[in-house]
Short mmCIF file of C-alpha atoms in Angstrom, two decimals:
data_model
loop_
_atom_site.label_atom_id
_atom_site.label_comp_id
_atom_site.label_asym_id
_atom_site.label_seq_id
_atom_site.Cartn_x
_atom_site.Cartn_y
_atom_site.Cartn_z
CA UNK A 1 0.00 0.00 0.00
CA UNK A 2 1.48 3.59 -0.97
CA UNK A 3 0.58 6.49 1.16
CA UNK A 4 -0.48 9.63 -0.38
CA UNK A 5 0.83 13.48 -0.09
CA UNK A 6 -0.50 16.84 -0.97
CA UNK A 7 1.92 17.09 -3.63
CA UNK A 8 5.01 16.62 -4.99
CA UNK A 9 7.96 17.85 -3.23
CA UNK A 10 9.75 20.36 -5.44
CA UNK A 11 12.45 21.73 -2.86
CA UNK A 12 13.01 21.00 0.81
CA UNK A 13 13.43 17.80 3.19
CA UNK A 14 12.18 14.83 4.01
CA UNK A 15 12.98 12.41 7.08
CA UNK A 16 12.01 8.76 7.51
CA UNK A 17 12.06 7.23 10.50
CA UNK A 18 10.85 3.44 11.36
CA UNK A 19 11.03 2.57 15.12
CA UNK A 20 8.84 -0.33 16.67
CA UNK A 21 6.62 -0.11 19.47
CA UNK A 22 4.50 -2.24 21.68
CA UNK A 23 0.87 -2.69 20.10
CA UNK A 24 -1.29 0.06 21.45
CA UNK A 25 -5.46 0.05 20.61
CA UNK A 26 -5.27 3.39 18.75
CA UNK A 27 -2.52 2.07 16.50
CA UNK A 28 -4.05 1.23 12.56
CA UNK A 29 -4.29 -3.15 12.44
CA UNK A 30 -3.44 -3.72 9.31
CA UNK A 31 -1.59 -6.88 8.17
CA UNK A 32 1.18 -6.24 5.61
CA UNK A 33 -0.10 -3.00 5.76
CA UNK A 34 2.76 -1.20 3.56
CA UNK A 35 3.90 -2.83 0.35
CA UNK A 36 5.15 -6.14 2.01
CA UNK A 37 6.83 -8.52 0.11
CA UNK A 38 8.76 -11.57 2.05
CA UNK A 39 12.59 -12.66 1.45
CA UNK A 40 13.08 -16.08 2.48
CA UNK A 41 14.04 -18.38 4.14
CA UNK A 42 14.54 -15.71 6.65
CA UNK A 43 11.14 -13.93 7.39
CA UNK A 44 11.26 -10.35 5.80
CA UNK A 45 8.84 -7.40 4.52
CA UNK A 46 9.39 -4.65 1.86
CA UNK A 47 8.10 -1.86 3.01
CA UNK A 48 7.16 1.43 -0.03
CA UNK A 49 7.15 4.88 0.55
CA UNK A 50 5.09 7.63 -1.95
CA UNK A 51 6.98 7.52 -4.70
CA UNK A 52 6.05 10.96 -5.53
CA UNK A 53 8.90 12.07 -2.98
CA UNK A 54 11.81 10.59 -5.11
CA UNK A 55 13.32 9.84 -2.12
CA UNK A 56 17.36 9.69 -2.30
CA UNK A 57 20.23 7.92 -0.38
CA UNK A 58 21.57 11.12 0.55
CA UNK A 59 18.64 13.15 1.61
CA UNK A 60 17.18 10.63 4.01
CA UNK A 61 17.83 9.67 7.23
CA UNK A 62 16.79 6.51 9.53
CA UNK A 63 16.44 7.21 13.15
CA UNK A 64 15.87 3.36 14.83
CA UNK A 65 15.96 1.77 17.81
CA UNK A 66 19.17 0.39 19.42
CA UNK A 67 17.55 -3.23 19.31
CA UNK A 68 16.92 -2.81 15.75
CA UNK A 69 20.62 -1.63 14.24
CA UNK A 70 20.02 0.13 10.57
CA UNK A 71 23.37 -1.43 9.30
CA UNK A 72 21.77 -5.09 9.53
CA UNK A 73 18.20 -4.84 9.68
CA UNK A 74 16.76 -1.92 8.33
CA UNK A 75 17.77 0.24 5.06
CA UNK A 76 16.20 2.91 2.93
CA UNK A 77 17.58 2.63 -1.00
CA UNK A 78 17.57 5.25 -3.70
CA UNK A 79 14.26 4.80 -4.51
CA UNK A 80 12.61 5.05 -1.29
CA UNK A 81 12.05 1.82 -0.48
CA UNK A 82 12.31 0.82 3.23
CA UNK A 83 13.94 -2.84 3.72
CA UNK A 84 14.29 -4.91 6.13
CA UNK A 85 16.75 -8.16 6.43
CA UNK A 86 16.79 -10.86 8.62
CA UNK A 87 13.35 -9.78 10.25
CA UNK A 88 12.97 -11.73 13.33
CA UNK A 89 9.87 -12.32 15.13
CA UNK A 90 10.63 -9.95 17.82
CA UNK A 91 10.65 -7.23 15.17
CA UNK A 92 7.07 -7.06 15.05
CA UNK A 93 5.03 -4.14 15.97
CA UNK A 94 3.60 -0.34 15.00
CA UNK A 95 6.18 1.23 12.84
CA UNK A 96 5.57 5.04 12.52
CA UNK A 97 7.00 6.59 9.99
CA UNK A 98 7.10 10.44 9.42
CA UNK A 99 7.82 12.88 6.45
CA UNK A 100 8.60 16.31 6.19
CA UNK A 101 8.26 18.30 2.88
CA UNK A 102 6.91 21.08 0.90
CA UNK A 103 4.56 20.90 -2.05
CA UNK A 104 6.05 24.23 -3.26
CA UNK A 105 8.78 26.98 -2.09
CA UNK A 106 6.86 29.34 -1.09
CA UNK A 107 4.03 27.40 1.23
CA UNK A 108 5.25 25.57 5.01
CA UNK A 109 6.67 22.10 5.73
CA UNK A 110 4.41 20.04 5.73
CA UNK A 111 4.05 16.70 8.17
CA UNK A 112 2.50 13.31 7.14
CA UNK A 113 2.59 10.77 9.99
CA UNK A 114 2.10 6.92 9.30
CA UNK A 115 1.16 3.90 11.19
CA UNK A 116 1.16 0.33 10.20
CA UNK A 117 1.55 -2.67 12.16
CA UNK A 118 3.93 -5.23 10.31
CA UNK A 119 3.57 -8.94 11.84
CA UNK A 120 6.04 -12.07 11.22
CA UNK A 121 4.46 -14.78 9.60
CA UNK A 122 5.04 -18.21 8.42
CA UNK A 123 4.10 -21.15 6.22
CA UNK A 124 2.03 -23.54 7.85
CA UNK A 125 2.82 -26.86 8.80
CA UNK A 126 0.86 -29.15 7.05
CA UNK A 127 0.66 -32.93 5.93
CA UNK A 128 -1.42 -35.73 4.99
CA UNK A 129 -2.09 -37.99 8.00
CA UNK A 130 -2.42 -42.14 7.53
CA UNK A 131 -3.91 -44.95 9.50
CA UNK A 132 -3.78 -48.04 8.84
CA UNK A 133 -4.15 -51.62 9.96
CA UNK A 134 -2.37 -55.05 9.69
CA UNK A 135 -3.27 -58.34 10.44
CA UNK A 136 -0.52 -59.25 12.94
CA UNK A 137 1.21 -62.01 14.90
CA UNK A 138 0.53 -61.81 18.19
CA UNK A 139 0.84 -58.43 19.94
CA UNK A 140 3.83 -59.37 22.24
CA UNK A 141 5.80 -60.94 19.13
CA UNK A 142 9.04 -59.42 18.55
CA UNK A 143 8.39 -59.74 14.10
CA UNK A 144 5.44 -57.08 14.79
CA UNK A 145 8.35 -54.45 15.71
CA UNK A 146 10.76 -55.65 12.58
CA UNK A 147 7.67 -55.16 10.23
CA UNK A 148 6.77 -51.97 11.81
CA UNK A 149 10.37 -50.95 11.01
CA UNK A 150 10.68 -52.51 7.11
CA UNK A 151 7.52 -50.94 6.38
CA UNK A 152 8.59 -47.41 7.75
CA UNK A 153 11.90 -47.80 5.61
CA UNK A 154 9.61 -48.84 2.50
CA UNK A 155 7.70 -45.87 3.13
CA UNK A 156 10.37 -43.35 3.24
CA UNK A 157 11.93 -44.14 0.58
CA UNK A 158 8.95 -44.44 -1.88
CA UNK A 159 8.70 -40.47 -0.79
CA UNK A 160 12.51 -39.59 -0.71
CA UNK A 161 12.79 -38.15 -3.89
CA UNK A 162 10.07 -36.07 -3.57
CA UNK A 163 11.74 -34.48 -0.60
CA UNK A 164 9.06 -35.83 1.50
CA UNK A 165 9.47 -37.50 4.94
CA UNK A 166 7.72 -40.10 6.85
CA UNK A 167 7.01 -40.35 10.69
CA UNK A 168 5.44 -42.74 13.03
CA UNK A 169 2.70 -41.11 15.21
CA UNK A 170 1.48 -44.16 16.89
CA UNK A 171 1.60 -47.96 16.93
CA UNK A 172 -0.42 -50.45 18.69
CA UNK A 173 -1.70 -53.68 18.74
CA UNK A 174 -4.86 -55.11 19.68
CA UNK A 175 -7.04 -58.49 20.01
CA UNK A 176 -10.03 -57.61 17.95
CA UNK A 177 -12.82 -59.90 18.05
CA UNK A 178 -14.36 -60.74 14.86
CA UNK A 179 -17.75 -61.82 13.87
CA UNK A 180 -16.83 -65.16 11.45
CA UNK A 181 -13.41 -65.23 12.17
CA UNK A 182 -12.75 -64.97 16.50
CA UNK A 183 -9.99 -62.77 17.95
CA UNK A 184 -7.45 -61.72 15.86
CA UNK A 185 -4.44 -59.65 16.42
CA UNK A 186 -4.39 -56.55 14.32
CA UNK A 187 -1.66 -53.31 14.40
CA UNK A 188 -3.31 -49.71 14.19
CA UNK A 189 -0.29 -47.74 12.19
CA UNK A 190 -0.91 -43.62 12.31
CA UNK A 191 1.85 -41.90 10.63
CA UNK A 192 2.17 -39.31 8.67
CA UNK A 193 3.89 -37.45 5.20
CA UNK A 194 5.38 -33.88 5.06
CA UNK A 195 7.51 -31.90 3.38
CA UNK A 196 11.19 -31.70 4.43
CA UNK A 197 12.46 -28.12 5.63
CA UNK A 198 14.79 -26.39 3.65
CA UNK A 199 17.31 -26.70 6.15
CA UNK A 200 16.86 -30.86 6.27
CA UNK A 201 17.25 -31.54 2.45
CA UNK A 202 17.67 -29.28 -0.65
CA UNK A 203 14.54 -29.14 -2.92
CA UNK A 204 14.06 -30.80 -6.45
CA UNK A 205 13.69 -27.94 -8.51
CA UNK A 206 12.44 -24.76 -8.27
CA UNK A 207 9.14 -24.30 -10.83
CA UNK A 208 6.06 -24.63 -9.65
CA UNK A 209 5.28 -28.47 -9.89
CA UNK A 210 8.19 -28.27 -6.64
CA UNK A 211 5.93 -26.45 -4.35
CA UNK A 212 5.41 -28.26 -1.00
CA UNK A 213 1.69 -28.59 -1.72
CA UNK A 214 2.43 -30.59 -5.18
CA UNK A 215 5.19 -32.87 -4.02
CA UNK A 216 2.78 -33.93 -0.92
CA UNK A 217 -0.04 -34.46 -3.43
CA UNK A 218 2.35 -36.98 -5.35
CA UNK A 219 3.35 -38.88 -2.51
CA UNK A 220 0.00 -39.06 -1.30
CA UNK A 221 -0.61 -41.05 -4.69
CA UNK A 222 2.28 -43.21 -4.35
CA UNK A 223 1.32 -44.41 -0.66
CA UNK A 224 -2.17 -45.15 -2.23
CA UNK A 225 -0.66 -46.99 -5.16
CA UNK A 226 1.21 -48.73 -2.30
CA UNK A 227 -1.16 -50.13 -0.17
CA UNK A 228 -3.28 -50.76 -3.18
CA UNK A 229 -1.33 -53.13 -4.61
CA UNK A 230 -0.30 -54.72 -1.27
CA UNK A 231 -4.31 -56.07 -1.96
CA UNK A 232 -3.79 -57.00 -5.45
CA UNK A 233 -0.74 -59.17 -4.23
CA UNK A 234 -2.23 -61.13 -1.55
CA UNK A 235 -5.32 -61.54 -4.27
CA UNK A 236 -3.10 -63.55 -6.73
CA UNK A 237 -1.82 -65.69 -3.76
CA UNK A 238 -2.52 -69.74 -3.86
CA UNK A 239 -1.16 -70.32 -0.59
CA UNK A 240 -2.59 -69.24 3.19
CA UNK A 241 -1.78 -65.46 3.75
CA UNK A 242 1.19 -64.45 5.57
CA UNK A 243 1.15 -63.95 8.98
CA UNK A 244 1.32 -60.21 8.78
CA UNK A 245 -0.61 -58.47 5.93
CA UNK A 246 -2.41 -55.29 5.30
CA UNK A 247 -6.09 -55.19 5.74
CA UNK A 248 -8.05 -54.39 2.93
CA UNK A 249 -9.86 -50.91 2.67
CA UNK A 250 -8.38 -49.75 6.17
CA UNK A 251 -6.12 -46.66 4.70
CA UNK A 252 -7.56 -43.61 5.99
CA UNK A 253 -6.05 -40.48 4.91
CA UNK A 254 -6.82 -36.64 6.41
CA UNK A 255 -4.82 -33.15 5.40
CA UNK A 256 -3.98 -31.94 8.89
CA UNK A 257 -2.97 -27.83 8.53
CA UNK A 258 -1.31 -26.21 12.16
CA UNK A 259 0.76 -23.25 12.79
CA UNK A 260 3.69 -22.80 14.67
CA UNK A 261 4.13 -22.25 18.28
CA UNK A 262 3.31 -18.35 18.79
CA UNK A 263 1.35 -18.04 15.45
CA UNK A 264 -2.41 -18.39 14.33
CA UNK A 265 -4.56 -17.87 11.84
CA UNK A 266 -7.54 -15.11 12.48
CA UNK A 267 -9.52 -14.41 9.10
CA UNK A 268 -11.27 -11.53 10.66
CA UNK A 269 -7.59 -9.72 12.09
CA UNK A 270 -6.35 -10.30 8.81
CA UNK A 271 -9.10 -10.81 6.22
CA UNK A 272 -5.90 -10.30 3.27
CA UNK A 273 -4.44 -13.84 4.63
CA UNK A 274 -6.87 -15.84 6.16
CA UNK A 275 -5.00 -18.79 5.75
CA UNK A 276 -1.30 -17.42 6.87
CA UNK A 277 -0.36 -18.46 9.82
CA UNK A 278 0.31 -14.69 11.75
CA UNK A 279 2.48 -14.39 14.78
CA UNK A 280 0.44 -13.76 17.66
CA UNK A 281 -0.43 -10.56 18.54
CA UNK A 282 0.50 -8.81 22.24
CA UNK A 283 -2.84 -10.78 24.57
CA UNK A 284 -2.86 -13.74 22.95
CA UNK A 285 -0.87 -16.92 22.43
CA UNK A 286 -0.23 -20.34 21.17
CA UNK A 287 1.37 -22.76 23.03
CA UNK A 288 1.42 -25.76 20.66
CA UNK A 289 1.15 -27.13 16.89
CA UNK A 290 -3.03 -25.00 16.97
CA UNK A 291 -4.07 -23.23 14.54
CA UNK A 292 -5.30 -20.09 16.25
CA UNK A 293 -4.22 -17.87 18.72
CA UNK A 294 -5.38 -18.28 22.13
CA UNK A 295 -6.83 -15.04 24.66
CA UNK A 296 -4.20 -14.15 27.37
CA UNK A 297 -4.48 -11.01 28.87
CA UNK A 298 -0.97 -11.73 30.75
CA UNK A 299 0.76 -11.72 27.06
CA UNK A 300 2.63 -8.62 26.55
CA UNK A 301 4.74 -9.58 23.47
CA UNK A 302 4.32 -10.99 20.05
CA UNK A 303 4.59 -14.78 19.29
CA UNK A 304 3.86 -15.72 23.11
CA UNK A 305 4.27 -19.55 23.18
CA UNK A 306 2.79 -19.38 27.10
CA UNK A 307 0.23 -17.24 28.88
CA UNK A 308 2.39 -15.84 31.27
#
C-alpha cells in the first residue's frame, strides 16, 4: 500500500524514521499494511514509501531503535524503499513513519505521519495424515516391531525423492474380536507425510510443480498406489496369507494444517491472509502445533508460546 501526499515535493526535506513499538489500541491493524513482500528463508517485509517524494540515499535519514541496528536490519535505497533483512519475530510491531516536505517553495513544511503494524508470519505446517491396519502375529511378538520398522523404511523411501518425509505417530496392537473369524491380532499404524524443511534436504527444482503442496499431493498417490497393490498381491496368492498383511480398505487419509508455536490464523484480524499463519499478537498466544491464537491477557509480546 502507498501512502499519499498533498503534492510533490519540489524543494526542501524529508525524514524517515521506522522505530517499533509495543501494540497500542489506537494504532491502525493492518496486516502487511505497507507494500510487504517476504525474502526467504529468513522472514522479511518490503516496506514502499510515496513515490512521488523521489526519495534519495543522501537526503534521508533513519532514526531506529538500538535493538533494531540500521546497518543489519533496516535500510532505505535510492528509490525510497524501506527494507528490512533478517526480520525476526521480535521485530514485530507499530512502525511510525514520518515525512517532512513542501509541495512548493513558497508554502510551510508540511508533516505526514504513518502507522502500520507489520507482523512475522510463516508457512504452515501441514501434511497428509495415515492410519492403517495389519493383520498381525501376536501383539507381544518381537516380528510385529521388525515389520513396523521394514515398512517405515519402504515408506520413506517411496517419498525420498520427492523431498518428503515419513514419521510414526502411533503404533499399537490389539485383540479384535471378529464376527466369522474370533480374535485376531491386528496393528493400528498412524503416521504421517510432510515436506522436508529447507534446512533438512535441498529441494528438487524450483518451478512450480516443486511447491510443497504438489510434491505432498504426489506422494499421497504413491502411498495409495502402495497399499493398493499390497491387496492385489495377496489376491493372486494360492497359498494361506502371511502372517502379517495389510487389511483391505483400512487406509484412511486426512490433510492436517497447524501453525507454529506463537502463530495463528484469524480471518477476521487479517481478512488479506486468512490462511497465513500470523504471529500472535501482544494478549494472545499459542502454546502448541493449533491453529489459532489463544486469549491471554498476561501476554505482553508478540509470538507468546505461554500465557504468562
Amino acid at each position: 500500500m502507498e501512502a499519499s501526499a498533498a503534492g510533490r515535493a519540489r524543494r526542501g526535506w524529508r525524514r524517515a524514521r521506522a522505530a517499533g513499538s509495543p501494540l497500542s489500541r489506537g494504532a491502525v491493524l493492518l496486516l502487511l499494511a505497507a507494500f510487504l513482500v517476504r525474502a526467504p528463508p529468513a522472514v522479511g517485509y518490503l516496506v514502499r514509501v510515496p513515490r512521488g517524494f523521489r526519495l534519495s540515499q543522501d537526503a534521508v535519514k533513519i532514526v531506529g531503535s538500538p535493538n533494531f541496528p540500521e546497518n543489519s536490519t533496516a535500510q532505505i535505497t535510492s528509490t525510497g524503499s524501506l527494507v528490512f533483512q533478517n526480520f525476526e519475530e521480535s521485530m514485530s510491531g507499530v512502525y511510525t513513519c514520518f515525512l517532512e516536505y513542501k509541495p512548493t517553495v513558497e508554502e510551510i513544511v508540511k508533516n505526514i505521519q504513518l502507522k502500520y503494524v507489520i507482523y512475522a508470519y510463516r508457512e504452515p505446517h501441514y501434511y497428509y495424515q495415515f492410519t492403517a491396519r495389519y493383520h498381525a502375529a501376536p501383539c507381544n511378538s518381537i516380528y510385529n516391531i521388525s515389520f513396523e520398522k521394514k515398512l517405515l523404511q519402504i515408506l520413506s523411501k517411496l517419498v525420498l525423492d520427492l523431498s518428503c518425509e515419513i514419521a510414526l505417530l502411533k503404533s499399537e496392537c490389539h485383540r479384535v474380536k471378529m464376527q466369522r473369524a474370533g480374535l485376531q491380532n491386528e496393528l493400528f499404524f498412524t503416521f504421517s507425510v510432510s515436506s522436508l524443511d529447507a534446512e533438512k534436504g535441498p529441494k528438487p527444482c524450483l518451478d512450480h510443480s516443486c511447491e510443497a503442496s504438489k510434491r505432498l499431493s504426489k506422494a499421497k498417490n504413491l502411498i495409495e498406489r502402495f497399499f493398493n497393490q499390497q491387496v492385489e498381491v495377496l489376491g493372486r496368492r494360492a497359498e494361506p496369507l502371511p502372517e502379517i498383511y495389510y487389511i483391505e480398505g483400512t487406509l484412511q487419509m486426512v490433510w492436517i494444517n497447524r501453525c507454529f508455536p506463537g502463530y495463528g490464523m484469524n480471518v477476521l484480524k487479517h481478512p488479506r491472509c486468512p490462511e497465513c499463519c500470523v504471529i500472535c499478537s501482544p494478549g494472545s498466544y499459542n502454546p502448541r502445533d493449533g491453529i489459532h491464537c489463544l486469549q491471554c491477557n498476561n501476554s505482553l509480546v508478540y509470538g507468546a508460546k505461554a500465557c504468562i
